[in-house]
Each structure stands twice: as C-alpha cells, then as structure tokens.
Amino acid sequence: MHTFLPIAYFRNQFVPFAEANISIATHALHYGTGAFGGLRGIPDPNNPQQILLFRLDRHCQRLSNSARFLQYDLPADKIEYIITDFIKQNKPTSSFYIRPFVYTSDLGIAPRLHKIEKDFFVYGLELGDYLSPEGVTCRISSWHRQEDRSLPLRGKISGAYITSSLAKTEAVEAGFDEAILLNSQGKVCEASGMNIFVVRDGQLITPGYDQDILEGITRASIITLAKELGIEVVERPVDKTELLIADEVFLSGTAAKITPIKRIENYTLPQAKPLTNQLRDKLTAITENRDEGYKDWVYTVALDG
Ligand SMILES: Cc1ncc(COP(=O)(O)O)c(C=O)c1O
C-alpha cells in the first residue's frame, strides 16, 4: 500500500488527497484518454528545507505535448508552476514521486477528444526503490510495444499502459522481475516503464527514437552523460540475441533510475558492470545536486520560501 502525500491538486485547487475523487462515469476511465507524467523529488541531502526535482522543465514539456495529443492546451510553464506549489503545500520529508495527469473529465460515453471537457490533477506518493538496485531478472515479453501509427507513443498516454501491464504481469507470474518488450519489427524496444541500454565492447547501445520507444528523460540524460565521459553511444535497432551476449544491460527511467539486469530469460549476464555503475554514480550525484557541472538539470523548491 502506498503512502500518498496529504494534499492533491484537483479541479483548480489544493484539497486533501482523500477528497480528490472522480465519478465512475468519467470519460477517461473508460477510454484510456488520459496522459501522465512521473517525476521524482527528494529533500536536498544538504538542506531538508529544499526539495530537488530532476529536469522538471523536460517533464512538464513532455506532459504538455501529451496533452496536445488529447487536444488540451496545457502550457508547460503552468504545469511547472502548479507542481512547485504542490510541493510547497505538501512539504515532503522523504523521497517521493509526483503524478500529474491530464484527462477527459466529462461524464459520458463515446470515444472522442473533441468538444469534451478536460482537466488536470496532481498527486504524490512516497517512493523508495521501484526495482531492486542490485539488479533484476527479465523476460522477453510475448506482448509487443504498440506502433506510433496506432498511438502517439511520444506521449505517456494512459490507455497505452495496458500493454505494459500485460507484459509486467506475464513476467512476474513467470517468476521474473520485469518484462522486455520487442516492437512490431521484432527489435528490442523497452521495458514496461523503462528504456533499455546494452553495453558491448565498450559501446553503449540503445534503440533510437524510430524504434517506437518512449522518449525517456533519463535515457536522454544518460546519453549526454555517457558522451561526456568519453563513452561511444550508438542509437540503433537492437536484436534480441544481442541482449543475451551483452557485457552489460540496464534499464533507465524516473522510477527505476538505472537498474542493472542480472539475467534475461535463462541467460545470466556477467556480474561486473563497470559502465552501468559509472553512469549510475554520475546520475545519482547529479540528482542529489552534488555535481557542479549539471546544476541546471536540478530544479530546487524552497519549502520556507
Ligand atoms: C513506457 C515507458 N518507457 C520509458 C520510461 C522512462 O522514461 P523517463 O526516463 O522519462 O522516466 C517510462 C517512464 O516514464 C515509461 O513509462
């Protein structure tokens, strides 16, 4: 059971989380016509009166883009302002996750996006590790990631997560921790809520934007950091068999951070994970505001301000 932050943003105001409820007839509940964001916040290890958010601007822009797919005009700066206020209202004291959500809030039937009321809410919950930082086992899913021609995959559209749910459950019920989905071309795509990276012969390889992946913010950050560390990065289609003989494979995402993969199906990966660890240490230092070079990736909210 989750511990939710006490205050939610709902119908243009801040209310107790328990009072932020919607009707069973809400349109988005039936048609998956919502879109969400997901970002982590932590109290600054050097100043608990300050909250640190990783790349807030990117998260708000992606949600604003997702809203456009739903024909809802929600500027990124408005989302940013509301999230900042949301944090000041809640004053979190431990690591947490923020879930902003746009959706068709009308009551009524018929799948559509035009001439229908939309709304935006934000809530949060305490969140430690989403996946074990020691590493996870993965199953190659029998469910494939959708194609961009049938769904706007550059947005985090709520209805799309049926595929993630099917894949995750299939993997967990078969004794694995996580699922790796192939795309409709049979190439490696991503996990249920994370992007994927492969290390082979010192090269860092990840499926490109043309592979029906979600444009992960952690993924983009890792690519920038790897290049700065002098690691060669290649974005290209990845075959399933490359995963099985890789030197290292890891997942990346806001919830998962950088999570190494220990085993894929019945193939155990090497225990040594030098590149994964190097990138993880760098990313952790940045999110905790300890890296002078990337202060502009960390947004601070003063709780006493
Ligand atoms: C399907 C999917 N892929 C990848 C990611 C990773 O994206 P990010 O790094 O922006 O959290 C997420 C999480 O948001 C996701 O839901």
Coordinates of C-alpha atoms and ligand atoms in Angstrom, one line a residue:
M1 CA 0.0 0.0 0.0
H2 CA 1.3 3.4 -0.9
T3 CA 1.6 6.4 1.4
F4 CA 0.1 9.3 -0.5
L5 CA 1.1 12.9 0.1
P6 CA -1.6 14.7 2.0
I7 CA -2.6 17.4 -0.5
A8 CA -3.6 16.9 -4.1
Y9 CA -4.2 19.5 -6.8
F10 CA -7.7 18.8 -8.1
R11 CA -10.2 20.9 -10.0
N12 CA -8.0 24.0 -9.9
Q13 CA -7.4 23.9 -6.2
F14 CA -5.5 22.2 -3.4
V15 CA -7.6 19.7 -1.4
P16 CA -6.9 16.8 0.9
F17 CA -5.9 13.8 -1.1
A18 CA -8.9 11.8 0.2
E19 CA -11.3 14.3 -1.2
A20 CA -9.8 14.3 -4.7
N21 CA -12.2 11.8 -6.3
I22 CA -13.8 11.4 -9.7
S23 CA -17.1 9.9 -10.9
I24 CA -17.4 6.3 -12.2
A25 CA -18.8 7.9 -15.4
T26 CA -15.6 9.8 -16.1
H27 CA -14.8 9.5 -19.8
A28 CA -11.1 8.8 -19.5
L29 CA -11.7 5.9 -17.2
H30 CA -13.5 4.1 -20.0
Y31 CA -11.4 5.0 -23.0
G32 CA -7.8 5.5 -21.6
T33 CA -7.9 9.1 -22.8
G34 CA -5.5 10.5 -20.2
A35 CA -1.8 11.2 -20.2
F36 CA 0.5 11.4 -17.3
G37 CA 3.9 12.5 -16.1
G38 CA 6.0 11.0 -13.4
L39 CA 8.9 12.7 -11.6
R40 CA 10.8 12.1 -8.5
G41 CA 11.6 14.6 -5.8
I42 CA 14.0 14.3 -2.9
P43 CA 14.7 16.5 0.1
D44 CA 18.1 18.1 -0.6
P45 CA 20.6 16.0 1.5
N46 CA 22.4 19.3 2.4
N47 CA 19.3 21.3 3.2
P48 CA 16.0 19.5 4.1
Q49 CA 14.1 22.8 3.7
Q50 CA 14.7 22.4 0.0
I51 CA 13.3 19.9 -2.5
L52 CA 15.2 18.8 -5.5
L53 CA 13.5 17.8 -8.8
F54 CA 15.3 16.3 -11.7
R55 CA 14.7 18.0 -15.1
L56 CA 11.3 19.5 -14.2
D57 CA 11.3 21.5 -17.4
R58 CA 11.6 18.4 -19.5
H59 CA 8.9 16.6 -17.6
C60 CA 6.5 19.5 -17.9
Q61 CA 7.2 19.9 -21.6
R62 CA 6.6 16.2 -22.3
L63 CA 3.3 16.3 -20.4
S64 CA 2.2 19.5 -22.3
N65 CA 3.0 17.6 -25.5
S66 CA 0.9 14.6 -24.3
A67 CA -1.9 17.0 -23.6
R68 CA -1.8 18.3 -27.1
F69 CA -2.4 14.8 -28.4
L70 CA -5.6 14.9 -26.3
Q71 CA -6.5 18.3 -27.8
Y72 CA -5.9 20.0 -24.5
D73 CA -3.9 23.2 -24.3
L74 CA -1.9 22.9 -21.1
P75 CA 1.3 25.0 -21.2
A76 CA 4.4 23.6 -19.7
D77 CA 5.0 26.6 -17.5
K78 CA 1.6 26.3 -16.0
I79 CA 2.3 22.6 -15.1
E80 CA 5.7 23.7 -13.6
Y81 CA 4.0 26.4 -11.5
I82 CA 1.4 24.0 -10.2
I83 CA 3.9 21.3 -9.3
T84 CA 6.1 23.9 -7.5
D85 CA 3.0 25.0 -5.5
F86 CA 2.0 21.4 -4.9
I87 CA 5.4 20.7 -3.3
K88 CA 5.2 23.7 -1.1
Q89 CA 1.7 22.6 0.1
N90 CA 2.9 19.1 0.9
K91 CA 6.4 19.8 2.4
P92 CA 7.6 16.2 1.8
T93 CA 10.2 14.9 4.2
S94 CA 11.4 11.8 2.2
S95 CA 11.8 10.6 -1.4
F96 CA 8.6 10.9 -3.3
Y97 CA 7.0 10.6 -6.8
I98 CA 4.7 13.2 -8.4
R99 CA 2.0 12.0 -10.7
P100 CA 0.5 14.9 -12.8
F101 CA -2.4 13.7 -15.0
V102 CA -4.5 15.2 -17.8
Y103 CA -7.7 13.5 -18.9
T104 CA -11.1 13.8 -20.4
S105 CA -13.0 14.6 -17.3
D106 CA -16.5 14.8 -18.9
L107 CA -19.2 12.3 -17.8
G108 CA -20.4 10.4 -20.7
I109 CA -19.8 7.8 -23.4
A110 CA -18.4 7.8 -27.0
P111 CA -14.7 7.8 -27.5
R112 CA -13.5 11.2 -28.8
L113 CA -11.3 14.1 -27.9
H114 CA -13.2 17.0 -29.5
K115 CA -15.8 19.0 -27.7
I116 CA -15.3 17.3 -24.4
E117 CA -14.2 18.7 -21.0
K118 CA -10.6 18.0 -19.9
D119 CA -8.9 18.5 -16.6
F120 CA -5.6 18.3 -14.9
F121 CA -4.7 16.9 -11.4
V122 CA -1.6 16.2 -9.4
Y123 CA -1.0 13.9 -6.5
G124 CA 2.1 12.3 -5.0
L125 CA 3.3 9.4 -3.0
E126 CA 6.3 8.3 -1.1
L127 CA 8.6 6.2 -3.2
G128 CA 11.9 4.4 -2.5
D129 CA 13.3 1.9 -4.9
Y130 CA 10.9 0.9 -7.6
L131 CA 13.2 -2.0 -8.8
S132 CA 16.0 -3.6 -6.8
P133 CA 19.2 -1.6 -7.3
E134 CA 21.1 -4.9 -7.0
G135 CA 19.6 -5.9 -10.4
V136 CA 16.6 -7.6 -11.9
T137 CA 15.7 -10.6 -14.0
C138 CA 13.8 -10.0 -17.2
R139 CA 11.6 -12.0 -19.5
I140 CA 11.2 -11.2 -23.2
S141 CA 7.5 -10.5 -23.4
S142 CA 5.1 -12.1 -25.7
W143 CA 3.4 -8.7 -25.8
H144 CA 4.9 -6.2 -28.3
R145 CA 5.1 -2.4 -27.9
Q146 CA 2.5 -0.6 -29.9
E147 CA 3.4 1.3 -33.1
D148 CA 3.4 5.1 -33.4
R149 CA 0.9 4.8 -36.3
S150 CA -1.7 3.5 -34.0
L151 CA -1.0 5.5 -30.8
P152 CA 1.0 8.7 -30.1
L153 CA 4.0 7.0 -28.4
R154 CA 5.8 10.2 -27.7
G155 CA 3.2 10.9 -25.1
K156 CA 2.6 9.0 -21.9
I157 CA -1.0 8.1 -22.9
S158 CA -2.7 6.2 -20.1
G159 CA -4.5 3.8 -22.4
A160 CA -1.2 2.6 -23.8
Y161 CA -0.2 1.1 -20.4
I162 CA -2.5 -1.9 -20.9
T163 CA 0.4 -3.4 -22.9
S164 CA 2.9 -2.6 -20.1
S165 CA 0.5 -4.1 -17.6
L166 CA 0.1 -7.3 -19.6
A167 CA 3.8 -7.6 -20.1
K168 CA 4.7 -6.9 -16.5
T169 CA 2.2 -9.4 -15.1
E170 CA 3.2 -12.1 -17.6
A171 CA 6.8 -11.6 -16.5
V172 CA 6.2 -11.5 -12.7
E173 CA 3.8 -14.5 -12.8
A174 CA 6.5 -16.5 -14.6
G175 CA 9.0 -15.7 -11.8
F176 CA 10.8 -12.7 -13.4
D177 CA 11.0 -9.1 -12.1
E178 CA 10.5 -7.2 -15.3
A179 CA 9.5 -7.5 -19.0
I180 CA 11.4 -6.5 -22.1
L181 CA 9.1 -5.7 -25.0
L182 CA 10.0 -6.0 -28.6
N183 CA 8.5 -3.6 -31.2
S184 CA 6.3 -4.6 -34.1
Q185 CA 9.5 -5.2 -36.2
G186 CA 10.8 -7.7 -33.6
K187 CA 13.5 -5.4 -32.4
V188 CA 14.2 -4.6 -28.7
C189 CA 12.1 -1.7 -27.6
E190 CA 11.9 -1.0 -23.9
A191 CA 10.6 -2.5 -20.6
S192 CA 7.2 -1.9 -19.0
G193 CA 8.1 1.6 -17.8
M194 CA 11.8 2.0 -18.6
N195 CA 14.1 2.4 -21.6
I196 CA 16.9 -0.1 -22.2
F197 CA 20.7 0.2 -22.8
V198 CA 23.2 -2.5 -23.9
V199 CA 26.9 -2.5 -23.5
R200 CA 29.0 -4.4 -26.0
D201 CA 32.8 -4.0 -26.4
G202 CA 32.8 -0.7 -24.6
Q203 CA 30.0 0.8 -26.8
L204 CA 26.7 2.0 -25.2
I205 CA 23.9 1.0 -27.5
T206 CA 20.2 1.9 -27.2
P207 CA 17.2 1.7 -29.5
G208 CA 16.6 5.1 -31.3
Y209 CA 13.6 7.3 -31.5
D210 CA 12.5 5.4 -34.6
Q211 CA 12.0 2.2 -32.7
D212 CA 8.7 3.1 -31.0
I213 CA 10.2 3.8 -27.6
L214 CA 9.0 6.4 -25.2
E215 CA 11.3 9.5 -25.3
G216 CA 12.6 8.9 -21.8
I217 CA 14.1 11.8 -20.0
T218 CA 16.5 9.6 -18.1
R219 CA 17.5 8.0 -21.4
A220 CA 18.4 11.3 -22.9
S221 CA 20.3 12.3 -19.8
I222 CA 22.3 9.1 -19.8
I223 CA 23.3 9.6 -23.5
T224 CA 24.5 13.1 -22.7
L225 CA 26.5 11.9 -19.6
A226 CA 28.0 8.9 -21.5
K227 CA 29.3 11.1 -24.3
E228 CA 30.8 13.5 -21.7
L229 CA 32.5 10.5 -20.1
G230 CA 34.0 9.6 -23.4
I231 CA 31.8 6.5 -23.9
E232 CA 30.8 5.9 -27.5
V233 CA 27.0 5.9 -27.8
V234 CA 25.1 4.4 -30.7
E235 CA 21.3 4.7 -31.2
R236 CA 20.2 1.9 -33.5
P237 CA 17.9 -1.1 -33.8
V238 CA 18.9 -3.8 -31.3
D239 CA 18.3 -7.5 -31.8
K240 CA 17.1 -9.8 -29.0
T241 CA 20.1 -12.0 -29.3
E242 CA 22.4 -9.0 -28.6
L243 CA 20.9 -8.8 -25.2
L244 CA 21.8 -12.4 -24.4
I245 CA 25.5 -12.0 -25.2
A246 CA 25.9 -8.4 -24.0
D247 CA 28.6 -7.4 -21.5
E248 CA 26.0 -5.3 -19.5
V249 CA 22.3 -4.4 -19.9
F250 CA 20.5 -1.9 -17.8
L251 CA 17.1 -0.2 -17.6
S252 CA 16.6 3.5 -17.2
G253 CA 13.6 5.6 -16.0
T254 CA 12.4 8.0 -13.5
A255 CA 11.1 5.3 -11.2
A256 CA 13.8 2.7 -11.9
K257 CA 16.7 5.2 -12.2
I258 CA 19.5 3.0 -13.6
T259 CA 18.7 -0.7 -12.8
P260 CA 21.2 -3.4 -13.9
I261 CA 19.8 -6.6 -15.5
K262 CA 21.2 -9.8 -14.0
R263 CA 19.5 -12.3 -16.2
I264 CA 17.4 -12.3 -19.3
E265 CA 15.3 -15.4 -19.8
N266 CA 17.8 -18.2 -19.0
Y267 CA 20.9 -16.2 -19.9
T268 CA 22.9 -14.9 -16.9
L269 CA 24.8 -11.7 -17.7
P270 CA 28.3 -11.0 -16.4
Q271 CA 28.5 -9.8 -12.8
A272 CA 30.9 -7.0 -13.4
K273 CA 29.0 -3.9 -14.6
P274 CA 31.6 -1.1 -14.8
L275 CA 29.8 1.2 -17.3
T276 CA 26.4 0.8 -15.6
N277 CA 28.0 1.7 -12.2
Q278 CA 29.9 4.6 -13.6
L279 CA 26.8 6.1 -15.2
R280 CA 24.7 5.4 -12.1
D281 CA 27.1 7.1 -9.8
K282 CA 27.2 10.1 -12.1
L283 CA 23.4 10.3 -12.3
T284 CA 22.9 9.9 -8.6
A285 CA 25.4 12.7 -7.9
I286 CA 23.5 15.0 -10.3
T287 CA 20.1 14.2 -8.8
E288 CA 21.4 14.9 -5.3
N289 CA 22.8 18.2 -6.6
R290 CA 26.4 17.2 -5.8
D291 CA 27.7 17.6 -9.4
E292 CA 28.7 21.2 -10.2
G293 CA 28.5 20.6 -13.9
Y294 CA 24.8 19.7 -14.1
K295 CA 23.2 22.1 -11.6
D296 CA 20.9 23.3 -14.4
W297 CA 19.3 19.8 -14.5
V298 CA 18.2 20.1 -10.9
Y299 CA 15.2 22.4 -10.0
T300 CA 15.0 23.4 -6.4
V301 CA 11.9 24.3 -4.4
A302 CA 12.4 26.2 -1.2
L303 CA 9.8 25.0 1.4
D304 CA 10.2 28.0 3.6
G305 CA 10.1 30.5 0.7
Ligands
LIG1 C1 6.9 3.1 -21.2 C2 8.0 3.9 -20.6 N1 9.2 3.9 -21.1 C3 10.2 4.6 -20.6 C4 10.1 5.3 -19.5 C5 11.3 6.1 -18.9 O1 11.1 7.5 -19.1 P1 11.7 8.6 -18.1 O2 13.1 8.4 -18.1 O3 11.3 9.9 -18.7 O4 11.0 8.4 -16.8 C6 8.8 5.4 -18.9 C7 8.6 6.1 -17.6 O5 8.2 7.2 -17.6 C8 7.8 4.7 -19.4 O6 6.5 4.7 -18.9

